[in-house]
Amino acid sequence: MVENRPIMTFITHLVLVLGVAMIALPIWITLVAASHDEIRMLQAPIPMLPGTHFIDNLKQTLWGAGLSGDQTPVWRMLFNSLAMAMMISVGKIAISLISAFAIVYFKFPFRMGFFWMIFITLMLPVEVRILPTFEVVANLGMLNSYWGLSIPLIASATATFMFRQVFLTIPDEMLESARIDGAGPMRFFWDILLPLSRTNIAALFVILFIYGWNQYLWPLLITTDTDMTTIVMSIKQMLESAEQSPQWNIIMMTAFLAMLPPILVVVGMQKLFVQGLTETDK
Amino acid sequence: MVDIKLENLTKSYGDVEVLHHIEGDISDGEFIVIVGPSGCGKSTLLRMVAGLETVTSGEISIAGRVVNNLEPADRDIAMVFQNYALYPHMTVRENMAYGLKIRKIPKDEITRRVNEVADILEIREYLDRRPRQLSGGQRQRVAMGRAIVREPSVFLFDEPLSNLDAKLRVQMRLEIRKLQKRLGVTSIYVTHDQVEAMTLGDRLMVLNGGYVEQFGTPLELYERPASLFVAGFIGSPSMNFIPADVVDGGATLGIGVKLKTGSTASGKVTLGMRPEHMVLDKSGTIKIKVDMLEQLGANTLVHGALQGTDTSFVISLDGIQAAEIGAVLSFSAPIDALHLFDAETGIRLDG
Amino acid sequence: MLKRVHFPSSPLPYLLVAPQIIVTLVFFMWPASQALYQSLLIEDAFGLSSEFVWFENFAALADDEQYLSTFWRTAVFSSLVAFLSMSVALILAGFADRVVKGATTYRTLLIWPYAVAPVLAGALWVFMFNPTLGIFPYFLDMIGIKWNHYLNGRQAMGLVIGAAAWKQVAYNFLFYLAAMQSIPRSIIEAAAIDGAGPVRRFWTQTLPLISPTTFFLIVINVVYAFFETFGIIHVVTQGGPASSTTILVYKVFNDGFVGLDLGGSAAQSVILMVIVIVMTVVQFRYVEKKVEY
């Protein structure tokens, strides 16, 4: 700051604190709602300060049947979400790493053709080709499976581009030196390339984990079996059932549990998260 | 016996030929320096020997074995790169051991060899550091160590000293020379620095525009440069060149000055004279108008022009000398200090 | 593009690109071409027969009042989401950039909504604005505003815009703050010496210098509002009341999966694909420019 007037400093912090409060308000209300009992949450105005039932609600949400009528416990949904997020992020990273490796370090016919084919996927978000993709997955018998949840989403132009960029900045002499040392392609990939891209992989993982965890439309379409429900998509069903028997404390606890893992990832790995975000969008 | 043979070696990128019919025999234990201006193809030639560039035509053989189609790893060579190319995520020890590990050499043998080489290079205390924690000179040593520990039959050096500061460069130059003599491993060293080339090499291969201009010992190159290019490239300050006509063993310079050359050649030539071979001589026929003096202490460089022409001329005189700017000094040159080159082809004319 | 030296040719590179290419072919190229093909067909309601009709589906869309108004609605929705989330982020970043100590703390406190799934953002907001229980309708009632987004289309639109913008503030804030922090301190100090106060400096120095970021964020935010807000709309309003919050992506889904109008839905998909491609090209041109800059 150039000027050092106390009044300016005060205003600066005031605005920022208000901003933080505004951004945090929805989650505060969620937490408060998740800490009261069912009865209290049916009386307007709803409370603004935390109650004492947080742990009870947490237990009931995680291990109880969740909402009446819904047979899938929330821990199962959390597990499904975790499985989907991990499969999507690890899958995306793995196939992007190897295809970027092939495109940068090998000269082979149709190299550019493959490159453009991967590029095309950038232009086709799942939302715009949802119906025919659903048909393909149905025909392959992948409905209601972890494979069906993750594989159609793991082709990634952005990740391939990013790794291509990373590989291009690694000096050519690394490869030459490794070849003189006697390392073949895969050995070079494991011993040199992977360790050198470690932070990029971690940064990308943070972004992709969030992307995978937060998938909504896709799991909604391809899972009909309640055992395959993910936590994020369960919110919709809960809100629908809330119209008959509103258990807002449980709904909000579920919402809280659904957003907790990605928030922890963002806050805990902030540096990697920022790096990943700025790298993939360039 | 590790000798290297380059036979009629050619390299093209598409339609562009960058190396033309390179020939050269390198004998066991020799230290060969490939020297030339940037873009002359010297690095390409080295990389062809290493197996990092393909051979367009011709043959490279190492220890009697044609290696044209062998992978770099199968050629029994080690290379030191200009930027060292140390693996940044490995410690010095791991860097040095990597090639041995791939070759499945037993662990205790690797440890023994790494320690031994570390002692020779005095880098033992850095063995557990990463390259980024080392200074430029230390990295250079590690790069050398990584090459030595492999015990290859050939060392290849690609301008390994150009990233160091001037003082360290001189020091490392001596060390490389000593080390190579001690290990007795056939070596090829690429540089653009003619002083480095002269001090390091048993023999020098001067490359220019993809052609070998001359391949010989440093003194041969200095005393009998095969071409105008070599004459100008080797030696500092550079040789002076004057166009001249030779008739009956006597040269007539453009300004009518006559010199005895002791050569049987005749016709249009370029006459070359090294600055340090000129002798201050009141009756000398070469008259220089002084533009500037450079006092270097051990010697004095006189910069001037041949009287009556624009042809610039440099003379190196021993010790501290004084002269007025604008004064005209007379010099003569001994017959055996004159070099004659064909005016058109630049090839040495011998007599 | 390619390294100077590469590995000798072998079947290996094909094996390495194979997984990516197979997934792309099976789940991207094939479905996209199917969408293209279906957009040229009309299928009867039971899916028993279909007829090739060339561009009739597109012609029908062009005449469809409802579709055209969806287009318009999407445009309004996207610009409002982009404008709202970007201006809030810009203001917060402008102040955070002034903070000497604790800027990272503020950043941490402001970026986490990025991690919240759109559908959860929708759920949080729908709870806050629940007409009978919500905290906001309660306060709004005090000042005489009756809130019911289940009945009032404008209020419904306001709600989805609010939820969508709220989630996106974090992302924009991050990029704005990074852009501001990369402005050399000396430029701002020079302006201060020239006598410009903080507000003036912000308008005349900071804002022009971060304009590349602004442009980049406009593209990103519009893409976000176009496609990723599906979850918010699905959970908050389901496109209602009376289609007042139906945007293009939602309509593709609704006509295809609920209305079972495959040809019409496919034609809409194709139009959306064209829009995405145009946006991607714009985004890439921008990246190129930035490299020069």
Short mmCIF file of C-alpha atoms in Angstrom, two decimals, chain A residues 170-196 198, chain B residues 47 50-52 71-73 77-79 81 83-90 95 98-99 101-103 130 146 150:
data_model
loop_
_atom_site.label_atom_id
_atom_site.label_comp_id
_atom_site.label_asym_id
_atom_site.label_seq_id
_atom_site.Cartn_x
_atom_site.Cartn_y
_atom_site.Cartn_z
CA ILE A 170 12.17 -29.91 -19.87
CA PRO A 171 15.57 -29.48 -21.57
CA ASP A 172 16.29 -31.82 -24.49
CA GLU A 173 19.57 -32.78 -22.84
CA MET A 174 17.61 -34.70 -20.15
CA LEU A 175 16.47 -37.13 -22.81
CA GLU A 176 19.86 -37.26 -24.53
CA SER A 177 21.64 -37.85 -21.29
CA ALA A 178 19.18 -40.56 -20.30
CA ARG A 179 19.60 -42.26 -23.65
CA ILE A 180 23.36 -42.27 -23.26
CA ASP A 181 22.83 -43.69 -19.77
CA GLY A 182 20.88 -46.46 -21.45
CA ALA A 183 17.32 -45.61 -20.45
CA GLY A 184 14.60 -46.76 -22.82
CA PRO A 185 11.38 -44.78 -23.38
CA MET A 186 9.38 -46.15 -20.45
CA ARG A 187 12.34 -46.03 -18.11
CA PHE A 188 12.89 -42.38 -19.07
CA PHE A 189 9.20 -41.74 -18.45
CA TRP A 190 9.26 -43.27 -14.96
CA ASP A 191 12.69 -42.18 -13.77
CA ILE A 192 12.98 -38.71 -15.26
CA LEU A 193 9.75 -37.34 -16.67
CA LEU A 194 7.36 -38.29 -13.86
CA PRO A 195 9.56 -36.99 -11.01
CA LEU A 196 10.13 -33.76 -12.92
CA ARG A 198 5.50 -34.08 -9.82
CA ARG B 47 26.12 -35.78 -31.68
CA ALA B 50 27.13 -40.04 -29.75
CA GLY B 51 24.20 -41.48 -31.67
CA LEU B 52 21.91 -38.54 -30.94
CA GLU B 71 21.61 -46.71 -29.80
CA PRO B 72 23.67 -44.16 -27.83
CA ALA B 73 23.64 -46.48 -24.86
CA ILE B 77 30.44 -43.62 -24.78
CA ALA B 78 29.79 -40.96 -22.15
CA MET B 79 28.97 -37.35 -22.83
CA PHE B 81 26.76 -31.51 -22.03
CA ASN B 83 24.28 -27.29 -19.65
CA TYR B 84 25.46 -30.45 -17.81
CA ALA B 85 22.00 -32.08 -18.10
CA LEU B 86 22.10 -33.31 -14.51
CA TYR B 87 18.83 -34.87 -13.39
CA PRO B 88 17.50 -32.17 -11.03
CA HIS B 89 15.45 -34.53 -8.85
CA MET B 90 18.34 -36.87 -8.10
CA ASN B 95 23.01 -38.90 -10.91
CA TYR B 98 21.92 -43.89 -12.78
CA GLY B 99 23.66 -45.22 -15.88
CA LYS B 101 21.99 -48.95 -12.29
CA ILE B 102 20.36 -49.31 -15.70
CA ARG B 103 23.24 -51.55 -16.75
CA ARG B 130 20.93 -32.01 -5.41
CA ARG B 146 28.85 -38.97 -14.23
CA ARG B 150 30.67 -45.23 -16.44
#
